[in-house]
PDB file of C-alpha atoms in Angstrom:
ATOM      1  CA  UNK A 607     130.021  90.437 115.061  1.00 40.00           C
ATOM      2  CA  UNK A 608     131.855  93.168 113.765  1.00 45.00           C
ATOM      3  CA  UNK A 609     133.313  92.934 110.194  1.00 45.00           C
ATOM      4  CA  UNK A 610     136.963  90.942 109.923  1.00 46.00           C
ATOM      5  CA  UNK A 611     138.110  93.893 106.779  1.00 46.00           C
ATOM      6  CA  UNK A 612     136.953  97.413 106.237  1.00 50.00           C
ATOM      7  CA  UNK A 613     134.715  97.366 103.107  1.00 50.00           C
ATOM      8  CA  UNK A 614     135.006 100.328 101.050  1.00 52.00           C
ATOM      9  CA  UNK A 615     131.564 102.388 100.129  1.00 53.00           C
ATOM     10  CA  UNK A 616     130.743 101.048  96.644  1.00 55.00           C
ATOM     11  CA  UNK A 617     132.589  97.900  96.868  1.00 55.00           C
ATOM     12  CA  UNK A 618     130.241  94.987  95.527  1.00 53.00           C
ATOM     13  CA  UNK A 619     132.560  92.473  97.929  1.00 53.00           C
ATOM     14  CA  UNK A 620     130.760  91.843 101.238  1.00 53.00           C
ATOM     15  CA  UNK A 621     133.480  89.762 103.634  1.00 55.00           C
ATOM     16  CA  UNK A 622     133.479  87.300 106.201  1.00 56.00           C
ATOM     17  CA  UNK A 623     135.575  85.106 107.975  1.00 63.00           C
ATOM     18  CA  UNK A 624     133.821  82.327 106.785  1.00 66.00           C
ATOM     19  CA  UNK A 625     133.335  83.409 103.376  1.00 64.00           C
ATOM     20  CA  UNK A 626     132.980  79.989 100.738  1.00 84.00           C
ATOM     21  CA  UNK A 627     131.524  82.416  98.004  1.00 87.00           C
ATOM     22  CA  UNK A 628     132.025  85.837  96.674  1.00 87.00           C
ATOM     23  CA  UNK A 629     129.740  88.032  94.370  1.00 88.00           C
ATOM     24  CA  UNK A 630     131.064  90.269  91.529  1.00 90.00           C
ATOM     25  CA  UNK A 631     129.506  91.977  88.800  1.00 90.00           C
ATOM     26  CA  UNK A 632     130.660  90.419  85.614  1.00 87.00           C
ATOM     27  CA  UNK A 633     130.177  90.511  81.652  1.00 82.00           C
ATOM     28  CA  UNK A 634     128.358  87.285  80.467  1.00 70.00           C
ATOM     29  CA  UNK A 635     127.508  87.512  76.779  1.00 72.00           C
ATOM     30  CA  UNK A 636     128.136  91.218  76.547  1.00 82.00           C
ATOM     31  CA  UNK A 637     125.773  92.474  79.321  1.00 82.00           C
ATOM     32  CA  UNK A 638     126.793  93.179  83.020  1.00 86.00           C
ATOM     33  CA  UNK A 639     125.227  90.350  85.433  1.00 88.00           C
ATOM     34  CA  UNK A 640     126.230  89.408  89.239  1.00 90.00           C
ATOM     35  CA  UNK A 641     127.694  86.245  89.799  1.00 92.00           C
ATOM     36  CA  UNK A 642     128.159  84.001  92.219  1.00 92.00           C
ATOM     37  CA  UNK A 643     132.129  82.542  92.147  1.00 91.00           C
ATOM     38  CA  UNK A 644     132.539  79.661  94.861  1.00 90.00           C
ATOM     39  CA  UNK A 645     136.375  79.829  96.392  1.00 87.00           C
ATOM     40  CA  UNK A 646     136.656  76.027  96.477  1.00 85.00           C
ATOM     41  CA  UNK A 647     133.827  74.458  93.657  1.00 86.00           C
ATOM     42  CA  UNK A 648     134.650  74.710  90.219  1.00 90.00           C
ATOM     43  CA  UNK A 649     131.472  76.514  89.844  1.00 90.00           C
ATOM     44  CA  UNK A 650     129.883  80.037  88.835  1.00 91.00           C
ATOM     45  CA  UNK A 651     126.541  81.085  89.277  1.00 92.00           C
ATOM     46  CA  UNK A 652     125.219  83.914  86.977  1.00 92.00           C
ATOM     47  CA  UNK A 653     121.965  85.917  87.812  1.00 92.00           C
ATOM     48  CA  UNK A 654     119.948  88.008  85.931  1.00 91.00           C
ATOM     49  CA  UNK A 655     116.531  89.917  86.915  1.00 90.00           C
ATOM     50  CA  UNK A 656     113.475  88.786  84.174  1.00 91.00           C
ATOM     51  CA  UNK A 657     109.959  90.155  85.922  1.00 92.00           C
ATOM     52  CA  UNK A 658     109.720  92.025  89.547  1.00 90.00           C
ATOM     53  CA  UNK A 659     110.263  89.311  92.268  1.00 90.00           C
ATOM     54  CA  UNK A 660     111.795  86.571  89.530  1.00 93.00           C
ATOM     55  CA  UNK A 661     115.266  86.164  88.901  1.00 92.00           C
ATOM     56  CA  UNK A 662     116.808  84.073  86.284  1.00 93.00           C
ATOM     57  CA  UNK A 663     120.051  82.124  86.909  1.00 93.00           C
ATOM     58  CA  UNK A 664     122.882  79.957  85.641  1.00 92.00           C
ATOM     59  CA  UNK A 665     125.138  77.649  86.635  1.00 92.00           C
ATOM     60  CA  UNK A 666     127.937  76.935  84.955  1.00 90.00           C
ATOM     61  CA  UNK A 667     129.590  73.435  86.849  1.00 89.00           C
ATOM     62  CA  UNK A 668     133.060  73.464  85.054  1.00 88.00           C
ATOM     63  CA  UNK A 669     132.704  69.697  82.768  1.00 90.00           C
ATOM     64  CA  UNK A 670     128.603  69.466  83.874  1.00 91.00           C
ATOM     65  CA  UNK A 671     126.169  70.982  81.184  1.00 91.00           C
ATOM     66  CA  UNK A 672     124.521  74.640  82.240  1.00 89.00           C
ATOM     67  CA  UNK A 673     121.913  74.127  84.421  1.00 92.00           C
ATOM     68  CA  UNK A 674     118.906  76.910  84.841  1.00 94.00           C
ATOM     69  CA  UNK A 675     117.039  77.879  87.453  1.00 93.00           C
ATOM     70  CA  UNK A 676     114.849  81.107  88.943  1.00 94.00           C
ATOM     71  CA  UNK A 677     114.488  82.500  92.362  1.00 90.00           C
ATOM     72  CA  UNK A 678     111.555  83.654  93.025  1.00 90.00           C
ATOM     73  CA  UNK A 679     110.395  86.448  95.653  1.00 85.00           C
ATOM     74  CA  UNK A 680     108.281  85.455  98.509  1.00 81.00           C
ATOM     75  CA  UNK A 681     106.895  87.874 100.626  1.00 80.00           C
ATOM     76  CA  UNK A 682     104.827  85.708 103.052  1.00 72.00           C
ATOM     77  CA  UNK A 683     106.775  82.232 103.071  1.00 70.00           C
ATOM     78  CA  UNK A 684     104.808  79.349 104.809  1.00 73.00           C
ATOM     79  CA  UNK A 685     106.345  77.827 108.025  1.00 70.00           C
ATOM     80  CA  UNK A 686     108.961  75.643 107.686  1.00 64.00           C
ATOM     81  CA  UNK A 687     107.758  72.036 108.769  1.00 68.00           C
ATOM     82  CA  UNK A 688     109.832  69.352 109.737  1.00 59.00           C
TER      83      UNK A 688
END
């Protein structure tokens, strides 16, 4: 399916016509990170790269404390099962 919007070289937006979430380099705490900004949750996900393969991230849940998590990389994932 070809792309609804032309999307500049460079441009850290990728779109869809289903798009629920958008990614943007910010400032957090006075160093760039990506985040994560939902269009219809009050909520903002910040990541940040700790180790090769582990990333750290936030979530900040507008009136909900922070909550932390990581994503880790996976490069042979078992089988889903049902």
């Amino acid at each position: 399916m070809p792309m609804p919007y032309p999307t500049p070289p460079n441009d850290p937006c990728i779109w869809s016509d289903r798009a629920t979430a958008r990614l943007r380099q910010v400032s957090s705490r006075g160093m760039s990170t990506a985040a994560m900004v939902y269009d219809r949750q009050p909520i903002i996900d910040f990541f940040r790269a700790v180790s090769p393969g582990v990333v750290l991230g936030l979530m900040d849940f507008r009136g909900h404390a922070a909550l932390f998590f990581t994503l880790r990389r996976v490069d042979d994932p078992e089988p889903l099962k049902d």
